[in-house]
Structure formats: structure tokens, C-alpha cells
Coordinates of C-alpha atoms and ligand atoms in Angstrom, one line a residue:
X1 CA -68.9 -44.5 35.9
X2 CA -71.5 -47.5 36.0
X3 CA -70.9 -49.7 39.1
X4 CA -68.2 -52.6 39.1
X5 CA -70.1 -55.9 38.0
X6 CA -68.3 -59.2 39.7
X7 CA -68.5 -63.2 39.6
X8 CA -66.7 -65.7 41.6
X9 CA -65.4 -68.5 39.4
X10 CA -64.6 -72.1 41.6
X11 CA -63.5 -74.8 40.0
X12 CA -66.1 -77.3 41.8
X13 CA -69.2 -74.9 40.9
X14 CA -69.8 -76.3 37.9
X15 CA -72.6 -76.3 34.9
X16 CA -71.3 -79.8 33.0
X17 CA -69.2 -80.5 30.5
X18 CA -69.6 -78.4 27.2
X19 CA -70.4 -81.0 24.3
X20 CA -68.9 -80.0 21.1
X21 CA -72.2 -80.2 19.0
X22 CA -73.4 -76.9 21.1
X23 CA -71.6 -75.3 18.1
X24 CA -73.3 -76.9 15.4
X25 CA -74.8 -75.0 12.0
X26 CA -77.3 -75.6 9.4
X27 CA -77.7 -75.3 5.6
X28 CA -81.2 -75.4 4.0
X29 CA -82.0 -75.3 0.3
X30 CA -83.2 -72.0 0.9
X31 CA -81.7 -68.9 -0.9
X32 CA -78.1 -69.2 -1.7
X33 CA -76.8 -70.8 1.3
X34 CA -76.4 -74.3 -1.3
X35 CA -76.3 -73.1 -4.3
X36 CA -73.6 -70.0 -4.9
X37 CA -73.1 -70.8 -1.1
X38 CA -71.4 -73.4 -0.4
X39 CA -71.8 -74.9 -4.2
X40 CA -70.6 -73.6 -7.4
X41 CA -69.1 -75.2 -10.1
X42 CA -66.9 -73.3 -12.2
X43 CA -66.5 -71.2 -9.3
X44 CA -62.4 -69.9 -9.5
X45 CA -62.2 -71.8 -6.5
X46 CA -64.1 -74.5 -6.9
X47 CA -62.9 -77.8 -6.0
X48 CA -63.6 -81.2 -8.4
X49 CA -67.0 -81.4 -7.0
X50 CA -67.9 -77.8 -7.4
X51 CA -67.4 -76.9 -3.5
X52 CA -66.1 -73.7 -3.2
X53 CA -62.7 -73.9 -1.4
X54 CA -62.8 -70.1 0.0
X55 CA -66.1 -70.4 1.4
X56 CA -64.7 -74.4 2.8
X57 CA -61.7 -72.1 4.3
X58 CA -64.0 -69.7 6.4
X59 CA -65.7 -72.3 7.7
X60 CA -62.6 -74.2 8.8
X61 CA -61.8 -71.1 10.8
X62 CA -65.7 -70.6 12.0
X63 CA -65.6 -74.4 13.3
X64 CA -69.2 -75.8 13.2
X65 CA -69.1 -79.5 13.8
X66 CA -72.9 -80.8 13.7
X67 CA -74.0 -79.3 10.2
X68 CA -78.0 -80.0 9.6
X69 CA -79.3 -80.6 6.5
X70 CA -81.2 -80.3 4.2
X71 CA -84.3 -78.2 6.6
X72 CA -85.7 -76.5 7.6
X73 CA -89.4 -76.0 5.8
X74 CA -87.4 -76.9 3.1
X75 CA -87.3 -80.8 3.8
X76 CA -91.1 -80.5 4.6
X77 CA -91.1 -81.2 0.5
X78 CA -88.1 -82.9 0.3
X79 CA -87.8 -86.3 -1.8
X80 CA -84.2 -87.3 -0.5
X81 CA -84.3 -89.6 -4.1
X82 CA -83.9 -86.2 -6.3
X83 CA -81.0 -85.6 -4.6
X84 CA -79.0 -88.9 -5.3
X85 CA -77.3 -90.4 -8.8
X86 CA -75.9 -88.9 -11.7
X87 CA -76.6 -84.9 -11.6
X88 CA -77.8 -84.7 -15.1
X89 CA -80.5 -87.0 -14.8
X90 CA -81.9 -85.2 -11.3
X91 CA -85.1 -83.7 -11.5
X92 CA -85.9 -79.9 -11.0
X93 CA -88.7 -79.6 -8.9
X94 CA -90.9 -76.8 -6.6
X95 CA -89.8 -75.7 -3.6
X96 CA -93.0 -74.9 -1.7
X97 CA -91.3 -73.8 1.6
X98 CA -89.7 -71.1 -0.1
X99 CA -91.3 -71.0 -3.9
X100 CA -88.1 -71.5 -5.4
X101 CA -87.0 -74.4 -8.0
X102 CA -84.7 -76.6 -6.6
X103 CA -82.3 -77.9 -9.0
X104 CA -81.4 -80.8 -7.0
X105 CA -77.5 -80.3 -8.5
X106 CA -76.7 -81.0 -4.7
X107 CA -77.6 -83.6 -2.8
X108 CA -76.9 -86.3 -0.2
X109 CA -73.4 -87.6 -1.7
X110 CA -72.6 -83.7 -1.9
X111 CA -73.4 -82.9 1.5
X112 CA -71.5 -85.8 3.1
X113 CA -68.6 -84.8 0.7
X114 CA -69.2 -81.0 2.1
X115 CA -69.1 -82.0 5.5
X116 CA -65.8 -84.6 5.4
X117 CA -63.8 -81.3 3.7
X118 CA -65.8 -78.8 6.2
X119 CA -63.0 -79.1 9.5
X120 CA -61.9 -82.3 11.7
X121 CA -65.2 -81.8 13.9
X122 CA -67.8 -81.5 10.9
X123 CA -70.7 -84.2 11.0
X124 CA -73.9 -84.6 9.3
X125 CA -77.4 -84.1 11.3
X126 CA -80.0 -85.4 8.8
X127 CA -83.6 -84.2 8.6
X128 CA -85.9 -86.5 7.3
X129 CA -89.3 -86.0 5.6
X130 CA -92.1 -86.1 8.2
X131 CA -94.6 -82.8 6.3
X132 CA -95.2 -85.0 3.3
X133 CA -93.7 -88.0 3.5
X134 CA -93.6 -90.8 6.5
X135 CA -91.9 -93.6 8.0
X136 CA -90.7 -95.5 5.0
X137 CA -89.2 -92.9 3.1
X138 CA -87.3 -91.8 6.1
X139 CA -86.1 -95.8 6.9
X140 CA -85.2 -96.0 2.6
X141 CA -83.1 -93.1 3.5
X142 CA -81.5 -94.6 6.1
X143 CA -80.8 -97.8 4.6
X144 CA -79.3 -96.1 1.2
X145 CA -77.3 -93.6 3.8
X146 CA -76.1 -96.0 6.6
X147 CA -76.4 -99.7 5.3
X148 CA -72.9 -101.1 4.0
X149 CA -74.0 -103.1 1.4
X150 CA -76.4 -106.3 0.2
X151 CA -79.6 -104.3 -0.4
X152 CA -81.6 -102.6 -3.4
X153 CA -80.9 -99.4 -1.7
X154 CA -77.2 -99.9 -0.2
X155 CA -76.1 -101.0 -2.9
X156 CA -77.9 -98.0 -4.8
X157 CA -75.7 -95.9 -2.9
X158 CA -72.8 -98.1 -3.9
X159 CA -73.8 -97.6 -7.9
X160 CA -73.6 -94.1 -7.2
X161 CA -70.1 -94.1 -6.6
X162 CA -69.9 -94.1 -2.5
X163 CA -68.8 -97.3 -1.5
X164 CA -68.7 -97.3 2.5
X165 CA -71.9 -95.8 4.5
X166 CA -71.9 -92.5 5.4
X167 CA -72.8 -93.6 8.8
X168 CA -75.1 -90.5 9.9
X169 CA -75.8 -90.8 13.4
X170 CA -78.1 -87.7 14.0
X171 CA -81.0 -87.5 13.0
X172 CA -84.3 -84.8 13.2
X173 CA -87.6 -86.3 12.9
X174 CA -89.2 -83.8 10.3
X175 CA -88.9 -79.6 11.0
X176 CA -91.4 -77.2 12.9
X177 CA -94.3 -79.5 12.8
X178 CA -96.2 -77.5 15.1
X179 CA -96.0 -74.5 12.4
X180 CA -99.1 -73.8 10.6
X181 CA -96.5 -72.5 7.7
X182 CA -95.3 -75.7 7.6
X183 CA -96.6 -78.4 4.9
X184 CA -97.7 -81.3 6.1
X185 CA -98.3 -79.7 9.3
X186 CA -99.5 -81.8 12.1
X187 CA -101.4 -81.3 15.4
X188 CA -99.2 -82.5 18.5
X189 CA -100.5 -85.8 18.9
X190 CA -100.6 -86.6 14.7
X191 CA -96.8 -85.6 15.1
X192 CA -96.5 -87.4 18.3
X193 CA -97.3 -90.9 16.7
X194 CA -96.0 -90.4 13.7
X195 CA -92.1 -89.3 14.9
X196 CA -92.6 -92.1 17.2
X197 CA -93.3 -95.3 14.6
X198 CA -90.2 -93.0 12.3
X199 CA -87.8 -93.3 15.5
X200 CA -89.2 -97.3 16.0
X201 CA -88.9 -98.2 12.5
X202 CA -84.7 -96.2 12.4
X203 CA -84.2 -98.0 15.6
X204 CA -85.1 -101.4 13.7
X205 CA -82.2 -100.6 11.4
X206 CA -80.0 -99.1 13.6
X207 CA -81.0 -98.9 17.7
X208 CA -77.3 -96.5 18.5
X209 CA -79.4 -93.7 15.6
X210 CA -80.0 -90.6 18.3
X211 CA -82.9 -89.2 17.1
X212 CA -84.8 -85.7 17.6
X213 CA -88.0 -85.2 18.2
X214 CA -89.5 -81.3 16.8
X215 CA -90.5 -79.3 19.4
X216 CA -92.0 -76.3 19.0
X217 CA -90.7 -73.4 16.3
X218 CA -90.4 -70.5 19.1
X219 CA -91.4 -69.8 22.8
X220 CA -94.7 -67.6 21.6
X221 CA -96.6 -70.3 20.1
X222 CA -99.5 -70.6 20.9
X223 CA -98.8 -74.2 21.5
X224 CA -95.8 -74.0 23.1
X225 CA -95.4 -76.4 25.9
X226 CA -98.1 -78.5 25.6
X227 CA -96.7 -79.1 21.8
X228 CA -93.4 -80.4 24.1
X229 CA -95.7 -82.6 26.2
X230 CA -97.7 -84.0 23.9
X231 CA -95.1 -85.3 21.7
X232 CA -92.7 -86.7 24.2
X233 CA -95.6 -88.1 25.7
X234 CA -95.7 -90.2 22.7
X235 CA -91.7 -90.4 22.0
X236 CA -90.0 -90.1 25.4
X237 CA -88.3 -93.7 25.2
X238 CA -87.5 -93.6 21.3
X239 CA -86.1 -90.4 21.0
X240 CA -83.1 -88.5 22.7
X241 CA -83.8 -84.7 22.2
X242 CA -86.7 -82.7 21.3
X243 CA -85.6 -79.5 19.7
X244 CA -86.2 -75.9 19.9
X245 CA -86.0 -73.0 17.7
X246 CA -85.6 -69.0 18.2
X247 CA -85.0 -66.0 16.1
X248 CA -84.1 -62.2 17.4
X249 CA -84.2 -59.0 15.5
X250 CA -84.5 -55.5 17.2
X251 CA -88.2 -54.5 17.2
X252 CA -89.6 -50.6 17.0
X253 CA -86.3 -49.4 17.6
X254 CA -86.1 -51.2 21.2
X255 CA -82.1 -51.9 21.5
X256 CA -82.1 -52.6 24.9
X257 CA -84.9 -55.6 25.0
X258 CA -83.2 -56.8 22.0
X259 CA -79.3 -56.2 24.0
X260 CA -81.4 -58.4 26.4
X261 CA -82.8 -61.4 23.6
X262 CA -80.2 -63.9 25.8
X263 CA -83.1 -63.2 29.0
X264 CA -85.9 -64.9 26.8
X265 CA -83.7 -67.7 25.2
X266 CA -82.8 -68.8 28.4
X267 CA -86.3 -68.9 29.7
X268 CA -87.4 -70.9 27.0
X269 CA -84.2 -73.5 27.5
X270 CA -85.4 -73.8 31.5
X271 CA -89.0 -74.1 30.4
X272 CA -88.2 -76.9 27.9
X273 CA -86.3 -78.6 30.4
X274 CA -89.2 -78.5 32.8
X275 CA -91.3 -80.0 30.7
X276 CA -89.7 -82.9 29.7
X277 CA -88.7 -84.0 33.0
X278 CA -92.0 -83.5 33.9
X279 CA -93.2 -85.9 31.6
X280 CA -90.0 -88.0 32.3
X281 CA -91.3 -87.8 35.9
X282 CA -95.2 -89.0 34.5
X283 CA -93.8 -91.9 33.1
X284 CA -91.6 -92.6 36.0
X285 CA -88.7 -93.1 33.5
X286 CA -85.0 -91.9 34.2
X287 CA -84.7 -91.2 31.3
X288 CA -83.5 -88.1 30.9
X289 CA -83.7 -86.0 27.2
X290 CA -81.4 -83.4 25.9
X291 CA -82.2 -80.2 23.8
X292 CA -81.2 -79.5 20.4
X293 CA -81.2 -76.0 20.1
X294 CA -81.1 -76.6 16.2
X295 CA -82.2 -73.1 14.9
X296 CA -81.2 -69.7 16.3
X297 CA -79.6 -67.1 15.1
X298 CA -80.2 -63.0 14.9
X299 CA -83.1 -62.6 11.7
X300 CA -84.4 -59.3 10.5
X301 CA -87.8 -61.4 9.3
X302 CA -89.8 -58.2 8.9
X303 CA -87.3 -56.2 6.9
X304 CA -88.3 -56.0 3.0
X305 CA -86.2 -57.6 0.7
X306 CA -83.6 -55.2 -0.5
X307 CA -82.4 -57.8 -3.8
X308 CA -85.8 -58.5 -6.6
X309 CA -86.9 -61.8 -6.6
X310 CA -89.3 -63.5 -8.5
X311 CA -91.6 -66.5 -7.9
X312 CA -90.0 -69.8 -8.7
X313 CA -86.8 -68.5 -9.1
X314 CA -83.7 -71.0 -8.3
X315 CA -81.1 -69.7 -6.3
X316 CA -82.6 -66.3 -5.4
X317 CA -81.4 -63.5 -2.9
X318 CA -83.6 -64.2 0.0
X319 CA -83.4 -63.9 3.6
X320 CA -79.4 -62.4 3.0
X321 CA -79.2 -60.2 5.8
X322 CA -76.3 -58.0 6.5
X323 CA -75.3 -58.3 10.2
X324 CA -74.2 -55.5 12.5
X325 CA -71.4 -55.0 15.5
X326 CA -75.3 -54.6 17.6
X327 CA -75.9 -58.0 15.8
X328 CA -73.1 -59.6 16.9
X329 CA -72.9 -59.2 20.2
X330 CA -76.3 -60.4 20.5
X331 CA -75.6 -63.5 18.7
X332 CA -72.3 -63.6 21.5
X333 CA -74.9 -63.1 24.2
X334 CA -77.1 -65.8 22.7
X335 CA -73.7 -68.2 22.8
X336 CA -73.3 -67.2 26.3
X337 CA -76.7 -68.3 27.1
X338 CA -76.0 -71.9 25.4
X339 CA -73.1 -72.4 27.5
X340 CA -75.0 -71.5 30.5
X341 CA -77.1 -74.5 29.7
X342 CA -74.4 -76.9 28.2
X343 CA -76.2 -79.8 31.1
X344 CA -79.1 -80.2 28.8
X345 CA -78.7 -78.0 25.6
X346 CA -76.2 -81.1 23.8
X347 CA -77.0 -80.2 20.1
X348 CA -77.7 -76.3 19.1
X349 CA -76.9 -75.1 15.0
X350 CA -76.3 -71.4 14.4
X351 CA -79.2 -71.0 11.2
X352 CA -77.9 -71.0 8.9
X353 CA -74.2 -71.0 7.8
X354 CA -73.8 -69.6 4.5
X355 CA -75.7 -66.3 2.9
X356 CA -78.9 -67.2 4.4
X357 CA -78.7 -65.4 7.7
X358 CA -75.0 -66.6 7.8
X359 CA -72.2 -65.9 9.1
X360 CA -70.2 -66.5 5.7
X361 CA -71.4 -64.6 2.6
X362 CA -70.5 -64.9 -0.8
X363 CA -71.0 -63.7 -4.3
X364 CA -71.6 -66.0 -7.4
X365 CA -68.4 -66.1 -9.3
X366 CA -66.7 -63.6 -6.3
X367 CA -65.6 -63.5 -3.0
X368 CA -66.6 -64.8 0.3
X369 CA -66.1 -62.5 3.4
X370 CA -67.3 -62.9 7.6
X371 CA -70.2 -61.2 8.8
X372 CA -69.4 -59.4 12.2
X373 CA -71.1 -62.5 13.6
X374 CA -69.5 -64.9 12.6
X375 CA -66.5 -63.7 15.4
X376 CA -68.2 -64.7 18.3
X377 CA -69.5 -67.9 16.9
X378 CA -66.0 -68.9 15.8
X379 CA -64.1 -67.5 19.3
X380 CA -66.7 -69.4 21.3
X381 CA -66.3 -72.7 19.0
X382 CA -62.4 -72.4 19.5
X383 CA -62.3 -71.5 23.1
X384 CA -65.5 -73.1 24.5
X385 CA -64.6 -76.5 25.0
X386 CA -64.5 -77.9 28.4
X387 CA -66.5 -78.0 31.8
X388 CA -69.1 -74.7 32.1
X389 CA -68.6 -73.1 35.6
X390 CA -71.4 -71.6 36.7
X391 CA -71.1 -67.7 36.3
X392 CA -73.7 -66.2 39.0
X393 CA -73.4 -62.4 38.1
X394 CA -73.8 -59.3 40.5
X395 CA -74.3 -56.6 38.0
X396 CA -75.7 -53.5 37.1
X397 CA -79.2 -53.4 35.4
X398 CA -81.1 -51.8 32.8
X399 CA -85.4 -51.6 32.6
X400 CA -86.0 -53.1 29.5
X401 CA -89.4 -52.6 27.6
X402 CA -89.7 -56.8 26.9
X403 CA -87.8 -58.6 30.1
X404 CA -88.3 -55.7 32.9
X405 CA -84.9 -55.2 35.0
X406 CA -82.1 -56.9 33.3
X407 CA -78.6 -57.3 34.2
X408 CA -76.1 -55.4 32.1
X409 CA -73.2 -58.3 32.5
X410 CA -73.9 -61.0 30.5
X411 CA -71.2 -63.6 31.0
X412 CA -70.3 -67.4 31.4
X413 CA -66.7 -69.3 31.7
X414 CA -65.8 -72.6 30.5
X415 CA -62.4 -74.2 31.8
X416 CA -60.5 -76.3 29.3
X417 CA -58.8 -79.9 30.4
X418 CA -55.5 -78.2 30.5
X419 CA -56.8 -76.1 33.3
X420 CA -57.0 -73.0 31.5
X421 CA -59.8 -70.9 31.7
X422 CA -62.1 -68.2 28.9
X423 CA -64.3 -65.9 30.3
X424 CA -66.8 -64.5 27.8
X425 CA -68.8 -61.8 28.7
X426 CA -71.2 -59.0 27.2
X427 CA -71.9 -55.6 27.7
X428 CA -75.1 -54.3 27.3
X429 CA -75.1 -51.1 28.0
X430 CA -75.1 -49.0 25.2
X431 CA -73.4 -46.1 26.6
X432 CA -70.8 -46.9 28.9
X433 CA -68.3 -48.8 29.8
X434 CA -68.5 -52.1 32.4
X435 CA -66.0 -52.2 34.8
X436 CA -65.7 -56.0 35.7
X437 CA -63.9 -58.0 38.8
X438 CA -63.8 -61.8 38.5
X439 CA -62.7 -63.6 41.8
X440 CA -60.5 -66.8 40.7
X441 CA -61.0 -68.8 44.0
X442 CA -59.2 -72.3 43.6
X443 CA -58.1 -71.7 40.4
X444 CA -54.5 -71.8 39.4
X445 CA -54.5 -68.9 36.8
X446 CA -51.5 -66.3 36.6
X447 CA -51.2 -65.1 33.3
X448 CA -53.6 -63.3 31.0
X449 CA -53.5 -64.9 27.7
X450 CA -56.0 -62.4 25.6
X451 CA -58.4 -60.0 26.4
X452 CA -60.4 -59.7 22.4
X453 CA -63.2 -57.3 22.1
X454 CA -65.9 -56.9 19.3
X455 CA -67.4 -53.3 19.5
X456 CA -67.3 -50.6 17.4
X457 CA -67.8 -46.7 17.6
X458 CA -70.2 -47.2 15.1
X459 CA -72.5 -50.0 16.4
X460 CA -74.1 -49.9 12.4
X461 CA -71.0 -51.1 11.4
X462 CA -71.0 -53.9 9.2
X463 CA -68.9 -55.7 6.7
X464 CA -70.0 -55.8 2.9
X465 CA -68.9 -56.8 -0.4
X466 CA -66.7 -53.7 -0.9
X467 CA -65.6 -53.3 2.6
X468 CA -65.4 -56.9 3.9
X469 CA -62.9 -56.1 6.6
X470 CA -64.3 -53.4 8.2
X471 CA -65.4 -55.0 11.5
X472 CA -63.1 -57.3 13.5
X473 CA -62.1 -58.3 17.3
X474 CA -59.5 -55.8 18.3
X475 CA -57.3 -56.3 21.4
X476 CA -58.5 -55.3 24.5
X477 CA -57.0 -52.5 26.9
X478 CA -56.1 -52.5 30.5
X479 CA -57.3 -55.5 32.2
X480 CA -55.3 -57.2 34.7
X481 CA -54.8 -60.6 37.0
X482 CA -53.2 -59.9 40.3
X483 CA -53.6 -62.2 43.4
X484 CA -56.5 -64.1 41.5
X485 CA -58.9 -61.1 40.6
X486 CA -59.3 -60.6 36.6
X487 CA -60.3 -56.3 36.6
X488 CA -60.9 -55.6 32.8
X489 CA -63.4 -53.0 32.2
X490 CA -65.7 -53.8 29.2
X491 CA -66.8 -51.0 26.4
X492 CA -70.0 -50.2 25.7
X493 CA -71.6 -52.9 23.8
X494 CA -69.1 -55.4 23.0
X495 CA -68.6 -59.0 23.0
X496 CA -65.6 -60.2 25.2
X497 CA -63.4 -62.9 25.0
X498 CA -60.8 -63.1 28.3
X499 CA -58.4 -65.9 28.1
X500 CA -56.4 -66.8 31.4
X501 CA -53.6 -69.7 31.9
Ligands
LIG1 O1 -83.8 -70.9 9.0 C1 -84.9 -70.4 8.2 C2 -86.2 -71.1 8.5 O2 -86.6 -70.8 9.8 C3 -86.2 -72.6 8.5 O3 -86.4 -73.1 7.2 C4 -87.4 -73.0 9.4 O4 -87.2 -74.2 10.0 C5 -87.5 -71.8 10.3 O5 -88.8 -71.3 10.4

């Protein structure tokens, strides 16, 4: 039996207060995550303005509140303009980011009316045009978005049919201009300037806008970190967050490096956060600025596409990937690695949220199902709300081929106003079970609410289109609170959700 991994929890050793954004998702037109996503007229369940009410449903129960839209590489190309007026008169036009044909049947007005009916917490983030486009398109779509009324554009806004503003608040400055992929890529300091007279001009309109500025696209680029100082060097007082993005997929059969993905996404948080205070500290500003986390997710971006696709297709099957329990309790370590960061990671989107490396899928005309990942998302979105204590682990470790020793407990805690307090932890192992102790020291906590496990026998196991409830959280058995010690023992490879009152 592996060795018995513990953490003291103390209600004054604290990370900060978890903001709700940290559970935040993302839809791109890309794939079928808009269109036979989260759109589909004549859908059986589609609602007046062709929303799908099943898919609307699941992601009630998922609970994403900051939804960004509409990129992604995507909005690279994007003219928001297409997007707005009566839908028979919109333009079809090429998608270059993904060589597609976007058919424009969804835009702006669609979104906002996706994200009033997509749960209490739902709110727009809004990427603007910063690949081919520039400070006045980006300060047009403003005004036609968030002005009331009196203008050319406001009142454009009004002919289309939405009276009040839709009042977006957050706001991306362009997507992953450090990516050579990316069009209208930009060098650092070309980006620097030019998301810096954006965020002046949107701060003429409206100076309460919080505005992010696009770090880089993942920890191994080349340009990483400098990208970070460069650009706030140029934005730090006009922008609030400078973002970061990161993808995970097991490589060359490695399970245990990719068990341990959480060890590099939280090396990448901490080095972010060094470098902007350490340009905060060059401009002898207090400022401080907050990371938006506003793409990660598990993505298989080497596999070959198992659907045909063709060039300029609209709507195609791309980048559907079909998640395992392994998956998901990587994406539950990668939550866990969030929380452990909730001090300066304010803003972080699951990518993406519907068929495009989603937790939701759907067929055109058929049903929408979960993905075994879309449990911890949802589980951590219900029960992660509160203050973060910080979870220092002693625990058994594994070599792995990537991040050297690494500990097999991955784990975090977050206490909820009413006192009450959810443990989530992982299990890396692959093999055997975790036995885990958790000292409550000066917490009031008698009861065990829940102990919820995701793991399978199988860790292939997946859910499908013909067996979409084959993988689920299943009760947990055995663990205990006596005299303020939680003892649950953990199976191998699971995501855990531990509930005490
Ligand atoms: O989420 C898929 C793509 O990944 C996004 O369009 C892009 O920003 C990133 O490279």
C-alpha cells in the first residue's frame, strides 16, 4: 500500500478569495461549437432564436459564467459588422483561422441572447479584432455594444431590435498575437502599442471597460516572457490582465508526465506573475495585474481527424475530440491548479464549451450528451466558491519523464461563506490507491457531506453518441471525519470531490 499523503487545512492559511470568473468558457466560430453547437434552427429543441434548449440545459448544470467570444484565431479575421442586422442579408465570408465559411447566421445579438439564457452567472468577454483590424473598429464595436442610444452606431443597434446596451464589461485585446499562426501577427512591441491606443481609445468611451492584454499562446514559446514584458511594458496602466493560454494531450504514450500537466501550468501561472510585478516594480507602479487564464483545456492537437473535411467547408467536424476518464482527471488537476492560484488567476475559460474540445457535445438534428470532463468542471464551478486555503501537500511521488519527481496528491480546498468546506483532490497514480489524512485545525467541520469520485476501471472509458452515460461520478467508499481528521483513501486515478459541513 502506497504511503498515507496528508495536509493541514487552517482557516487563517489562506490563498484569497476564489472569483467566480475562474470558471469561465469560451465559444469560437470554429467547428461546430456555434453552429450545430450551441445554434440550430429547426433543431427539435430549438428555442425562437434557434438556440438549442438541451445543449442551453447542460450548460446550466456545467455553470460557466465569463463566456468569451467570438476567438480565438477566429476573431483574428473577424468583421464584428457581418455579424449584426437582419440574418438574411449577412454576408458569408472565409474563415482563414480555420479555412471554413462562416455563415455569419450568429452573431453579436445571438451571443448576448445565448449568454442571458446560459445560467444566473453567464456574462460576455468580448474579443476584439487586433490581427486585421485596429483601434476604430474595436471603439465602433464598443459604441454599437455598450452606448444606450443617440449615435449612428447605438442607435444601429437599436434598429436592430436591441433596445438597451448590452453593457459588456470584459474585454480581450485581439488573441495570440505573439503566434506566428496567427493573422495579423505582431512582434511584442507592434502589439504592445497597438493594444495600448485600443485600451486608451475603450477607456475614452468607457474608463470602468477591464481590458486584457494577450500574452503569450503557451509557456514554450519561444518568446515567452519577454512577449509578457514587452507588452505590459507598453500597457501596464491601461489594461487589467494579460492572458495566458495552455493545451495538454498525453505524448508518446507518457501517462504519468501528462497525470502531472497541473506541475507545468502552475509554473507558467508563477512565472507570469513574476513578470508582471517585475515590470509593475520597473515602473514603480502598485498597480497590480491579474491573469486571465482564457484558454486551457486537455487537446489531442496531433491526433488525425477521424470525421472528412473539406476546405471551406461551413460547420465542419474539426478539433471534436472525445475525452477520457485519464482526460478528466487531468482537466480536474488542471482546476485544482487554478484554485491554487485564485490571488492572481481572476479570469480563466475552459476552451471551448461546445463540440470543439468541449465538454458538451452534440449531433445536428440529435442529442447533446457530457464528456467525462465536463464533471469536474461543473463540481468545481458548483462547489468552488469561496476563500482558497492553501493546501501544502506531503505526498507520495512519482519520476516523471517531463517534471522529474512529482507528487502523487494533487489537491486544494476552498471554504464557502457558510463555513463549509470542499476538498478536491487527485490521484495520480495509476496503479494504486492514495490513502489520504486531512488535519482540520480550527475548523468547525463534523459531518461529511459527500465524498464523489470520477475513475473508472477502464481509464479509456469515455462517453459517446450511443453510450452517452457510460462515465459518471460515483459515490465514494469509506472515508471518515472523526476528531477533525478527514481519512478517505483515493482510487487510482480519480478526480475527488470531499464535501465537509
Ligand atoms: O481553442 C482553439 C484555438 O487554440 C484558438 O482559436 C486559439 O486561440 C488557440 O490556439
Amino acid at each position: 500500500m502506497t504511503r498515507t499523503a496528508r495536509f493541514t487545512l487552517h482557516p487563517d492559511f489562506t490563498v484569497g478569495e476564489v472569483n467566480p470568473r475562474l470558471f469561465g468558457s469560451f465559444v469560437e466560430h470554429l467547428g461546430r461549437c456555434v453552429h450545430t453547437g450551441v445554434h440550430e434552427p429547426g433543431h427539435p429543441s430549438a428555442d425562437d432564436a434557434g438556440l438549442r434548449t438541451d445543449v442551453l440545459g447542460l450548460i446550466r448544470e456545467l455553470g460557466p459564467t465569463a463566456i468569451r467570444y467570438p476567438g480565438g484565431n477566429f476573431v483574428s479575421g473577424y468583421r464584428w459588422e457581418d455579424g449584426v442586422g437582419p440574418v438574411d442579408e449577412r454576408p458569408r465570408r472565409l474563415d482563414l483561422a480555420w479555412k471554413t465559411t462562416e455563415s455569419n447566421r450568429f452573431g453579436l445579438a445571438e451571443f448576448i441572447d445565448f449568454v442571458r439564457k446560459a445560467g444566473p452567472e453567464a456574462e460576455p468577454m468580448m474579443a476584439v479584432n487586433l490581427g486585421t483590424r485596429g483601434v476604430a473598429e474595436a471603439i465602433e464595436l464598443q459604441e454599437y455594444a455598450n452606448h444606450p442610444a443617440g449615435t449612428e452606431l447605438s442607435e444601429r443597434r437599436r434598429s436592430h431590435g436591441d433596445k438597451d446596451p448590452y453593457g459588456i464589461r470584459l474585454w480581450c485585446l485581439g488573441n495570440e498575437m505573439d503566434g506566428p499562426w496567427q493573422t495579423g501577427h505582431k512582434t511584442a512591441r507592434e502589439y504592445g502599442r497597438l493594444a495600448a491606443e485600443t485600451a486608451r481609445a475603450m477607456r475614452q468611451i468607457d474608463p470602468g471597460v477591464e481590458l486584457v492584454a494577450c500574452g503569450s499562446s503557451g509557456s514554450g514559446m519561444d518568446t515567452f516572457a519577454a512577449w509578457e514584458a514587452t507588452v505590459l511594458t507598453e500597457t501596464y496602466d491601461l489594461v487589467d490582465y494579460v492572458s495566458l493560454h495552455a493545451y495538454y494531450w498525453e505524448q508518446d504514450g507518457d501517462r504519468d508526465s501528462f497525470l502531472a500537466s497541473a506541475v507545468d501550468m502552475e509554473s507558467f501561472i508563477e512565472k507570469v506573475v513574476a513578470t508582471c510585478d517585475h515590470v509593475g516594480a520597473k515602473l514603480k507602479s502598485d498597480k497590480k495585474i491579474n491573469l486571465s487564464f482564457d484558454e486551457w483545456n486537455v487537446w489531442y492537437m496531433d491526433r488525425p481527424n477521424p470525421h472528412e473535411v473539406e476546405e471551406w467547408q461551413e460547420a465542419p467536424r474539426i478539433l471534436e475530440d472525445v475525452y477520457s476518464v485519464t482526460d478528466a482527471v487531468v482537466v480536474g488537476s488542471l482546476l485544482i491548479a487554478l484554485l491554487r492560484h485564485a490571488d492572481r488567476v481572476t479570469v480563466a475559460c475552459l476552451a471551448q464549451l461546445v463540440n470543439v474540445i468541449a465538454p458538451i457535445m452534440t449531433e445536428p438534428g440529435g442529442a447533446a450528451w457530457r464528456q467525462t470532463t465536463f464533471f469536474p468542471f461543473a463540481q468545481a464551478s458548483r462547489y468552488g466558491r469561496g476563500t482558497v486555503l492553501d493546501v501544502r501537500v506531503d505526498s507520495p511521488t512519482r519520476e516523471t519523464r517531463k517534471y522529474g519527481e512529482t507528487d502523487l496528491l494533487h489537491a486544494t480546498a476552498v471554504r464557502a461563506d457558510d463555513g463549509t468546506v470542499t476538498v478536491f483532490a487527485v490521484n495520480r497514480c495509476l496503479t494504486e490507491p492514495l490513502p489520504l489524512e486531512v488535519l482540520l485545525s480550527g475548523l468547525d467541520l463534523t459531518t461529511l457531506v459527500e465524498h464523489s469520485v470520477l475513475a473508472d476501471a477502464d481509464p479509456e472509458a469515455r462517453n459517446t453518441l450511443e453510450d452517452q452515460n457510460r462515465v459518471a461520478p460515483h459515490a465514494g467508499e469509506g472515508a471518515t471525519l472523526t476528531d477533525g481528521t478527514l481519512r478517505a483513501t483515493l482510487e487510482p486515478l480519480s478526480w475527488n470531490v470531499i464535501r465537509l459541513a
